[in-house]
Coordinates of C-alpha atoms in Angstrom, one line a residue:
M149 CA -23.6 37.0 -2.5
A150 CA -27.3 36.1 -3.0
S151 CA -29.1 34.8 0.1
S152 CA -30.2 31.8 -1.9
D153 CA -26.6 30.6 -2.3
R154 CA -26.0 30.5 1.5
P155 CA -27.8 27.2 2.3
T156 CA -25.9 25.5 -0.5
L157 CA -22.6 26.9 0.8
T158 CA -23.5 25.8 4.3
I159 CA -24.3 22.3 3.2
R160 CA -21.0 22.1 1.3
A161 CA -19.1 23.3 4.4
R162 CA -20.8 20.7 6.6
L163 CA -20.0 18.0 4.1
G164 CA -16.4 19.1 3.9
S165 CA -16.2 19.2 7.7
D166 CA -17.8 15.7 7.9
R167 CA -15.3 14.4 5.3
S168 CA -12.4 15.8 7.3
V169 CA -13.7 14.1 10.5
T170 CA -14.2 10.8 8.6
I171 CA -10.6 10.9 7.2
A172 CA -9.2 11.8 10.7
V173 CA -11.1 8.9 12.3
L174 CA -10.0 6.5 9.5
A175 CA -6.4 7.5 10.0
M176 CA -6.6 7.0 13.8
L177 CA -8.3 3.6 13.4
A178 CA -5.6 2.5 10.9
A179 CA -2.8 3.6 13.3
V180 CA -4.2 1.6 16.2
S181 CA -5.1 -1.4 14.1
F182 CA -1.4 -2.0 13.3
L183 CA -0.4 -1.9 17.0
P184 CA -0.9 -5.6 17.7
V185 CA 1.8 -6.6 15.1
L186 CA 4.1 -3.9 16.4
L187 CA 3.8 -4.8 20.0
T188 CA 4.1 -8.6 19.8
P189 CA 7.3 -10.4 18.7
I190 CA 5.3 -13.5 17.8
P191 CA 1.7 -12.7 16.9
A192 CA -0.8 -15.0 18.6
M193 CA -2.2 -16.5 15.3
V194 CA -2.8 -20.2 15.0
D195 CA -0.5 -20.9 12.0
Y196 CA 2.0 -18.1 12.6
P197 CA 4.5 -20.0 14.8
N198 CA 4.5 -22.9 12.3
H199 CA 5.2 -20.4 9.5
L200 CA 7.9 -18.8 11.6
A201 CA 9.5 -22.2 12.2
R202 CA 9.6 -22.8 8.4
M203 CA 11.2 -19.4 7.8
Y204 CA 14.0 -20.3 10.2
I205 CA 14.7 -23.5 8.2
L206 CA 14.7 -21.7 4.9
S207 CA 16.9 -18.9 6.2
Q208 CA 19.4 -21.3 7.7
S209 CA 19.5 -23.8 4.8
G210 CA 23.0 -24.4 3.6
T211 CA 24.6 -23.0 6.8
P212 CA 26.3 -24.8 9.7
N213 CA 23.1 -24.2 11.8
A214 CA 20.8 -25.9 9.3
N215 CA 18.3 -28.3 10.8
P216 CA 19.4 -32.0 10.1
H217 CA 15.9 -33.3 9.8
Y218 CA 14.6 -31.1 7.0
E219 CA 15.6 -30.3 3.4
V220 CA 14.6 -27.5 1.1
A221 CA 13.0 -28.6 -2.2
W222 CA 11.7 -25.9 -4.5
A223 CA 9.3 -26.6 -7.3
F224 CA 7.0 -24.7 -9.6
Y225 CA 3.9 -24.4 -7.4
P226 CA 2.0 -21.5 -5.8
N227 CA 1.5 -20.4 -2.2
L228 CA 5.1 -19.2 -1.7
G229 CA 4.6 -15.6 -0.8
M230 CA 6.5 -15.5 2.5
D231 CA 8.8 -18.4 1.6
L232 CA 10.2 -16.3 -1.3
L233 CA 10.4 -13.0 0.5
V234 CA 11.1 -13.6 4.2
P235 CA 14.5 -15.4 3.8
Q236 CA 15.6 -12.5 1.6
M237 CA 14.4 -9.9 4.2
A238 CA 16.2 -11.9 6.9
R239 CA 19.5 -11.0 5.3
L240 CA 18.9 -7.5 6.8
M241 CA 17.3 -8.4 10.1
S242 CA 16.4 -11.3 12.3
V243 CA 14.1 -14.0 10.9
E244 CA 11.5 -13.2 13.6
N245 CA 11.4 -9.5 12.7
A246 CA 11.4 -10.3 8.9
T247 CA 8.4 -12.6 9.4
R248 CA 6.6 -10.0 11.4
L249 CA 7.4 -7.3 8.8
F250 CA 5.9 -9.6 6.1
L251 CA 2.7 -9.8 8.2
L252 CA 2.6 -6.0 8.6
L253 CA 3.2 -5.6 4.8
S254 CA 0.3 -7.9 4.2
Q255 CA -1.9 -5.8 6.4
L256 CA -0.8 -2.6 4.6
L257 CA -1.5 -4.2 1.2
I258 CA -5.0 -5.1 2.4
V259 CA -5.8 -1.6 3.6
G260 CA -4.0 0.3 0.9
G261 CA -5.4 -2.0 -1.8
A262 CA -9.0 -1.5 -0.7
L263 CA -8.5 2.3 -0.7
L264 CA -6.8 2.3 -4.1
L265 CA -9.6 0.1 -5.6
E266 CA -12.3 2.4 -4.3
W267 CA -10.4 5.4 -5.6
A268 CA -9.9 3.8 -9.0
R269 CA -13.6 3.1 -9.2
K270 CA -15.1 6.3 -7.7
G271 CA -12.3 8.8 -7.7
R272 CA -12.6 9.2 -3.9
V273 CA -12.2 7.2 -0.7
H274 CA -15.4 6.6 1.2
L275 CA -16.2 3.1 2.5
A276 CA -13.4 0.8 1.6
G277 CA -11.0 1.9 4.4
F278 CA -13.4 1.1 7.1
A279 CA -14.3 -2.2 5.6
A280 CA -10.6 -3.2 5.4
L281 CA -10.0 -2.3 9.1
A282 CA -13.2 -4.1 10.2
F283 CA -11.9 -7.3 8.5
L284 CA -8.2 -6.8 9.3
Y285 CA -8.4 -9.4 12.1
C286 CA -11.2 -11.5 10.7
L287 CA -11.1 -15.3 11.2
P288 CA -8.9 -16.3 8.2
F289 CA -6.4 -13.5 9.0
S290 CA -6.3 -14.0 12.8
W291 CA -5.8 -17.7 12.3
G292 CA -2.6 -17.0 10.4
F293 CA -3.4 -17.6 6.8
V294 CA -0.6 -15.2 6.1
N295 CA 0.2 -16.1 2.4
F296 CA -3.5 -15.7 1.6
E297 CA -3.6 -12.3 3.3
F298 CA -0.6 -11.2 1.4
G299 CA -2.0 -12.6 -1.8
L300 CA -5.4 -11.0 -1.2
G301 CA -3.7 -7.6 -0.7
L302 CA -1.9 -8.0 -4.0
T303 CA -5.3 -9.0 -5.6
L304 CA -6.8 -5.7 -4.5
W305 CA -4.0 -3.7 -6.0
G306 CA -4.1 -5.8 -9.2
I307 CA -7.9 -5.2 -9.6
A308 CA -7.5 -1.5 -9.0
V309 CA -4.7 -1.1 -11.6
Y310 CA -6.7 -3.2 -14.1
L311 CA -9.8 -1.0 -13.7
M312 CA -7.6 2.1 -14.3
L313 CA -6.5 0.5 -17.6
A314 CA -9.8 -1.1 -18.6
E315 CA -10.6 1.5 -21.2
G316 CA -7.1 2.0 -22.4
P317 CA -4.9 0.2 -25.0
W318 CA -5.0 -3.6 -24.7
P319 CA -1.2 -4.2 -24.7
R320 CA -0.7 -2.2 -21.5
R321 CA -3.6 -4.0 -19.9
F322 CA -2.3 -7.4 -21.0
V323 CA 1.2 -6.7 -19.6
V324 CA -0.1 -5.5 -16.3
N325 CA -2.5 -8.4 -16.0
T326 CA 0.4 -10.8 -16.8
V327 CA 2.6 -9.3 -14.0
F328 CA -0.1 -9.6 -11.4
V329 CA -1.1 -13.1 -12.4
A330 CA 2.5 -14.2 -12.1
A331 CA 2.8 -12.5 -8.7
L332 CA -0.4 -13.9 -7.4
Y333 CA 0.4 -17.4 -8.6
A334 CA 3.6 -17.3 -6.6
A335 CA 1.9 -15.7 -3.6
H336 CA -1.2 -17.8 -3.1
F337 CA -3.4 -19.8 -5.5
F338 CA -6.8 -18.9 -4.1
S339 CA -5.9 -15.2 -4.2
L340 CA -5.3 -15.7 -7.9
G341 CA -8.7 -17.3 -8.1
I342 CA -10.3 -14.3 -6.4
Y343 CA -8.5 -12.0 -8.8
G344 CA -9.6 -14.0 -11.9
A345 CA -13.2 -14.3 -10.7
T346 CA -13.5 -10.6 -10.0
L347 CA -12.1 -9.4 -13.3
G348 CA -14.0 -12.1 -15.2
L349 CA -17.3 -11.0 -13.7
Y350 CA -16.4 -7.3 -14.3
E351 CA -15.7 -8.0 -17.9
L352 CA -18.9 -9.9 -18.4
W353 CA -20.8 -7.0 -16.9
R354 CA -18.9 -4.6 -19.1
I355 CA -19.6 -6.7 -22.2
R356 CA -23.3 -6.7 -21.4
H357 CA -23.4 -3.0 -20.4
H358 CA -21.6 -1.7 -23.4
G359 CA -23.0 -4.1 -25.9
I360 CA -19.6 -5.3 -27.1
S361 CA -19.4 -7.7 -30.0
Y362 CA -18.7 -11.3 -29.4
R363 CA -15.3 -11.1 -31.1
V364 CA -14.1 -8.2 -28.9
A365 CA -15.6 -9.9 -25.8
A366 CA -13.8 -13.2 -26.6
A367 CA -10.5 -11.3 -27.1
R368 CA -10.8 -9.4 -23.8
L369 CA -11.6 -12.5 -21.8
G370 CA -9.0 -14.5 -23.6
A371 CA -6.3 -11.9 -22.9
L372 CA -7.4 -12.0 -19.2
A373 CA -7.1 -15.8 -19.0
I374 CA -4.0 -16.5 -21.2
P375 CA -1.3 -15.7 -18.5
A376 CA -2.9 -18.0 -16.0
L377 CA -3.3 -20.8 -18.5
V378 CA 0.3 -20.5 -19.5
L379 CA 1.4 -20.8 -15.8
F380 CA -0.8 -23.8 -15.2
G381 CA 0.7 -25.4 -18.3
I382 CA 4.2 -24.9 -17.1
M383 CA 3.2 -26.3 -13.7
H384 CA 1.8 -29.4 -15.3
M385 CA 4.9 -29.9 -17.5
T386 CA 7.3 -29.5 -14.6
A387 CA 5.4 -31.8 -12.3
G388 CA 4.4 -29.0 -10.0
S389 CA 1.3 -29.0 -7.9
I390 CA -1.1 -26.8 -6.0
G391 CA -1.4 -29.0 -2.9
S392 CA -2.5 -32.5 -1.9
E393 CA -5.7 -34.2 -2.9
G394 CA -8.7 -33.9 -0.7
T395 CA -12.0 -32.2 -1.4
S396 CA -14.8 -31.8 1.2
W397 CA -18.0 -29.8 1.5
F398 CA -19.1 -29.0 5.0
L399 CA -22.4 -27.5 4.0
G400 CA -23.7 -27.1 7.5
F401 CA -21.1 -24.4 8.2
K402 CA -22.0 -22.2 5.2
P403 CA -24.9 -20.4 6.9
I404 CA -22.8 -20.0 10.0
W405 CA -19.5 -18.6 8.8
P406 CA -20.9 -15.1 7.7
L407 CA -21.9 -14.6 11.4
R408 CA -18.6 -15.9 12.7
I409 CA -16.2 -14.3 10.3
M410 CA -15.5 -11.0 12.1
N411 CA -13.2 -12.3 14.9
G412 CA -11.1 -15.4 15.2
Y413 CA -10.9 -15.6 19.0
N414 CA -14.4 -15.0 20.3
L415 CA -17.2 -16.5 18.2
T416 CA -20.0 -15.0 20.3
L417 CA -18.6 -11.5 20.0
S418 CA -18.0 -12.2 16.3
A419 CA -21.6 -13.2 15.8
M420 CA -22.8 -10.0 17.6
T421 CA -20.7 -7.7 15.5
G422 CA -21.3 -9.6 12.3
L423 CA -25.1 -9.5 12.9
A424 CA -25.0 -5.8 13.7
L425 CA -23.1 -5.1 10.5
I426 CA -25.4 -7.3 8.4
I427 CA -28.6 -5.7 9.9
S428 CA -27.1 -2.2 9.4
L429 CA -26.3 -2.9 5.7
L430 CA -29.8 -4.4 5.1
F431 CA -31.5 -1.4 6.8
A432 CA -29.4 1.1 4.8
A433 CA -30.2 -0.8 1.5
R434 CA -33.9 -0.9 2.4
R435 CA -33.9 2.8 3.0
G436 CA -32.2 3.4 -0.3
V437 CA -29.1 5.1 1.2
L438 CA -26.8 2.1 0.3
K439 CA -26.8 1.1 -3.3
L440 CA -24.8 -1.3 -5.4
E441 CA -23.7 -0.2 -8.8
P442 CA -24.8 -2.5 -11.7
A443 CA -21.2 -3.9 -11.8
G444 CA -21.4 -4.4 -8.1
I445 CA -24.6 -6.4 -8.4
W446 CA -22.8 -8.8 -10.8
L447 CA -19.9 -9.1 -8.4
A448 CA -22.1 -9.7 -5.4
I449 CA -24.1 -12.4 -7.1
G450 CA -20.9 -14.0 -8.4
F451 CA -19.3 -14.0 -4.9
A452 CA -22.5 -15.5 -3.4
L453 CA -22.6 -18.3 -5.9
L454 CA -18.8 -18.9 -5.5
Y455 CA -19.2 -19.2 -1.7
L456 CA -22.1 -21.7 -2.1
V457 CA -20.5 -24.0 -4.6
I458 CA -16.8 -23.9 -3.6
P459 CA -15.7 -26.8 -1.3
S460 CA -14.8 -26.1 2.2
K461 CA -11.6 -28.2 1.6
L462 CA -9.9 -28.0 -1.8
F463 CA -6.5 -29.4 -2.8
G464 CA -5.9 -30.3 0.8
T465 CA -6.5 -26.7 1.9
S466 CA -9.2 -26.1 4.6
F467 CA -11.6 -23.2 5.0
V468 CA -11.5 -22.3 1.3
D469 CA -15.1 -21.1 1.2
L470 CA -14.5 -19.0 4.3
R471 CA -11.9 -17.0 2.4
V472 CA -14.5 -15.8 -0.1
I473 CA -16.2 -13.7 2.6
P474 CA -13.4 -11.2 3.4
A475 CA -12.5 -11.0 -0.3
A476 CA -16.1 -9.9 -1.1
A477 CA -16.1 -7.5 1.9
L478 CA -12.9 -5.8 0.7
I479 CA -13.9 -5.6 -3.0
L480 CA -17.6 -4.7 -3.0
P481 CA -17.3 -1.3 -1.2
A482 CA -15.6 0.0 -4.3
F483 CA -18.8 -0.7 -6.1
C484 CA -21.2 0.7 -3.5
S485 CA -22.5 4.2 -2.8
L486 CA -23.7 5.4 0.6
S487 CA -25.7 8.6 0.8
L488 CA -26.8 9.4 4.3
P489 CA -29.6 12.1 4.6
N490 CA -28.0 14.3 7.3
R491 CA -25.1 14.9 9.6
A492 CA -26.6 12.9 12.5
W493 CA -26.9 9.8 10.3
R494 CA -23.3 10.3 9.1
M495 CA -21.9 10.6 12.6
A496 CA -24.0 7.6 13.8
A497 CA -22.7 5.4 10.9
L498 CA -19.1 6.5 11.7
A499 CA -19.6 5.7 15.4
A500 CA -21.1 2.3 14.6
I501 CA -18.3 1.1 12.2
S502 CA -15.6 2.6 14.5
G503 CA -17.1 0.7 17.4
I504 CA -17.0 -2.6 15.5
I505 CA -13.4 -2.1 14.5
L506 CA -12.3 -1.1 18.1
I507 CA -14.2 -4.0 19.7
N508 CA -12.5 -6.5 17.5
L509 CA -9.2 -4.8 18.0
A510 CA -9.6 -4.9 21.8
V511 CA -10.2 -8.7 21.6
V512 CA -7.0 -9.1 19.5
L513 CA -4.9 -7.1 22.0
A514 CA -6.4 -9.0 24.9
V515 CA -5.3 -12.3 23.3
W516 CA -2.0 -11.3 21.8
L517 CA -0.4 -9.4 24.7
P518 CA -0.6 -12.2 27.2
Y519 CA 0.7 -14.7 24.6
R520 CA 4.1 -12.8 24.7
A521 CA 4.7 -14.5 28.1
D522 CA 3.4 -17.9 26.8
Y523 CA 5.6 -18.0 23.8
A524 CA 8.6 -16.8 25.8
A525 CA 7.9 -19.7 28.2
I526 CA 7.9 -22.3 25.5
I527 CA 11.0 -20.9 23.9
R528 CA 12.8 -21.2 27.3
S529 CA 11.7 -24.8 27.5
F530 CA 13.5 -25.6 24.3
E531 CA 16.8 -25.2 26.3
K532 CA 15.9 -28.5 28.1
I533 CA 15.7 -30.4 24.9
D534 CA 18.8 -32.1 23.5
R535 CA 19.6 -30.7 20.1
G536 CA 18.6 -32.8 17.1
S537 CA 15.9 -34.6 19.1
R538 CA 12.4 -35.8 17.9
V539 CA 9.6 -33.9 19.6
L540 CA 6.0 -35.1 19.6
V541 CA 3.1 -32.7 20.3
G542 CA 0.0 -33.9 22.2
S543 CA -2.9 -32.1 23.8
T544 CA -5.3 -32.6 26.7
G545 CA -8.3 -32.2 24.3
D546 CA -10.1 -34.9 22.5
H547 CA -8.9 -34.1 19.0
G548 CA -6.7 -31.7 17.0
D549 CA -9.5 -29.7 15.5
P550 CA -10.1 -26.0 16.3
P551 CA -11.2 -25.7 20.0
F552 CA -14.3 -23.7 19.3
A553 CA -15.3 -23.6 22.9
D554 CA -12.1 -21.6 23.7
L555 CA -10.4 -20.2 20.6
T556 CA -8.0 -18.2 22.8
S557 CA -6.1 -21.5 23.3
Y558 CA -5.8 -22.2 19.6
P559 CA -2.6 -20.0 19.0
M560 CA -0.6 -22.5 21.1
F561 CA -1.3 -25.5 18.8
Y562 CA 1.8 -25.0 16.7
A563 CA 4.1 -23.2 19.1
P564 CA 6.1 -26.4 19.7
T565 CA 7.2 -26.4 16.1
L566 CA 9.6 -23.6 17.0
A567 CA 11.8 -26.3 18.4
V568 CA 13.0 -26.9 14.9
H569 CA 15.0 -23.7 15.3
Y570 CA 15.8 -23.4 18.9
A571 CA 16.7 -27.1 19.4
N572 CA 17.3 -28.2 15.8
A573 CA 14.6 -30.7 16.5
F574 CA 12.2 -32.7 14.4
V575 CA 8.5 -31.9 15.0
P576 CA 6.0 -33.9 13.0
N577 CA 3.4 -31.0 12.8
L578 CA 5.6 -28.6 10.9
F579 CA 3.9 -27.6 7.6
T580 CA 5.7 -29.5 4.9
E581 CA 3.1 -30.4 2.4
A582 CA 4.2 -30.8 -1.2
G583 CA 2.6 -28.2 -3.4
K584 CA 2.4 -25.7 -0.6
Q585 CA 5.8 -25.5 1.2
P586 CA 9.3 -25.9 -0.1
V587 CA 10.4 -27.7 3.0
R588 CA 10.2 -31.5 3.5
P589 CA 11.4 -34.0 6.1
R590 CA 14.4 -36.1 5.3
E591 CA 14.0 -39.7 4.5
A592 CA 14.9 -40.9 8.0
V593 CA 12.0 -39.2 9.6
R594 CA 9.5 -38.8 6.7
R595 CA 7.3 -41.7 8.0
L596 CA 6.7 -39.7 11.2
A597 CA 5.6 -36.5 9.6
I598 CA 2.1 -35.2 9.4
P599 CA 2.4 -32.2 7.0
Y600 CA -1.0 -30.8 8.2
G601 CA -2.4 -31.8 11.5
G602 CA -2.9 -30.7 15.1
P603 CA -1.7 -32.2 18.4
V604 CA -2.4 -35.8 19.1
P605 CA -4.9 -36.3 21.9
S606 CA -3.1 -37.4 25.1
G607 CA -5.8 -40.1 25.7
L608 CA -4.8 -41.7 22.4
L609 CA -1.1 -41.6 23.3
T610 CA -1.9 -43.2 26.7
A611 CA -4.0 -46.0 25.0
I612 CA -1.1 -46.8 22.7
A613 CA 1.5 -46.9 25.4
T614 CA -0.6 -49.1 27.6
G615 CA -1.4 -51.6 24.9
R616 CA -5.0 -50.5 24.2
P617 CA -4.7 -48.7 20.8
R618 CA -7.7 -48.1 18.6
A619 CA -7.9 -49.8 15.2
D620 CA -7.6 -46.4 13.4
V621 CA -4.4 -45.3 15.1
P622 CA -2.3 -43.1 12.7
L623 CA 0.9 -44.7 11.5
F624 CA 3.2 -41.9 12.8
V625 CA 2.2 -42.5 16.5
R626 CA 1.8 -46.3 16.6
T627 CA 5.2 -46.6 18.3
W628 CA 5.6 -43.0 19.5
Y629 CA 7.3 -44.1 22.8
Q630 CA 10.1 -45.6 20.6
D631 CA 10.3 -42.9 17.9
F632 CA 10.2 -39.7 19.8
D633 CA 12.5 -38.2 22.6
Y634 CA 10.2 -35.6 24.1
L635 CA 6.5 -34.9 24.4
Y636 CA 4.7 -31.5 24.7
V637 CA 1.2 -31.8 26.1
L638 CA -0.7 -28.6 25.3
G639 CA -3.5 -27.4 27.6
P640 CA -3.8 -26.6 31.3
P641 CA -1.3 -28.6 33.5
A642 CA -2.6 -32.0 34.4
P643 CA -1.2 -35.1 36.3
N644 CA 1.4 -37.1 34.5
P645 CA -0.6 -39.6 32.4
L646 CA 2.2 -42.1 32.2
P647 CA 4.6 -41.8 35.2
D648 CA 6.5 -44.9 34.3
L649 CA 7.2 -43.6 30.8
L650 CA 7.3 -39.8 31.0
D651 CA 9.6 -37.5 33.2
E652 CA 8.3 -34.0 33.6
L653 CA 10.9 -31.3 32.6
D654 CA 8.9 -28.1 32.4
T655 CA 5.4 -26.7 32.9
S656 CA 3.5 -23.5 32.3
E657 CA -0.1 -22.5 32.1
R658 CA -0.5 -23.8 28.6
F659 CA 1.9 -26.8 28.3
V660 CA 3.8 -29.5 30.0
L661 CA 7.1 -30.8 28.6
Y662 CA 8.1 -34.5 29.2
K663 CA 11.1 -36.5 28.4
I664 CA 10.2 -40.0 27.1
R665 CA 12.0 -43.0 28.6
R666 CA 12.8 -45.2 25.6
R667 CA 11.5 -48.7 25.9
S668 CA 10.8 -51.6 23.5

């Protein structure tokens, strides 16, 4: 062997060794990243208990144990990922385990889809796995947007398969696109939007890059859009819907969310890790070691514009713009290249991204594991509620918005909705919005329902009960002391605010349960 060949062989051997280390670290990080779901019967995600309560209703519909206050009403609308799958899975296991398995499947779709997309684009796995693990417990996912997470995982797989077929015969590409559009429509509407936006931008780049004629370009874009247009047409003809009305822009939050996206429980730590990641990416780009492909540039600009122009609340769904960030973070690595100059740089980059993943994971475990006792306590408290009762949920806070000062208390907001299963109760906070969930309150209690809303401030409840209500009191609580049988007050234990009206039945570190003495 010539001596001039030895340096090349040595470099290749080092690169192969580094690649093996990278794959081993990625596998280890993936294994520990799924531990929170495996170790907690009810994950401490804000919306998760509410979703679990709805799964119980769907699974028990038509049985002797069905909840008397709710009915199941299916219609042709999206956002039904878990509503369609979990009740079927619950035929083989408990509803609690089926719901948790759905969450685990969503996480596997996210990680596997990111890896497949990068492999489809580059022929190898490089960056996407680490990006997926870094965002596996980002704010939208850790707050329990489970259908969106499942849908986004499907989106990644759909984009990857489409790219594999992009240069092949159009009938095969059209069929595959139709299948994924239908699946994404059923799973989550905004995931379908991400899928359409990504492939639309990719096709526009491809048209410009390859100099495709207008006729062929129109045919490709039309074939991409036809399945979605057909579904929307069917939805319109069958009186389906996407959600309720309501569009709002909270422009002041748009510069903040990119720094608060990484973690849903500690915004300070989220800002630190997010800022560290942004600075690292900008530094790498400035040094020329991180580069976006031309198609990636189109996608990055498109995602940035989409984030800026999309409302924060759309069709009654909150935090819509926030969901664009993890979507971009999971898709763009497939269109990036990272070429670090030497082994020291590669190991430093590996240590940095591993540190961000492990820090976020440690926060998740620190929140989820103690909540096992909190959720067990509130489930035990349901034994003190008469079956079929009406249960109101209040809080010691001033409003029902996210408690940004202490987001670790946020996962308790919807825990009382589990009373719909354990006590066959009516809880007004259960998610029952037409166009999103196939469960709705029966006529007798419909006026008391708030399909989307947090706990009622206990100060407001006290003002109503003592004859000092505000002019803007919501209808469902104006006579709460007559309409409801029990009251949960979430937050640290505090003195009974209405001793002549409320009898304390149970207490824990995160709630107090009262029985309401009915009065006129």
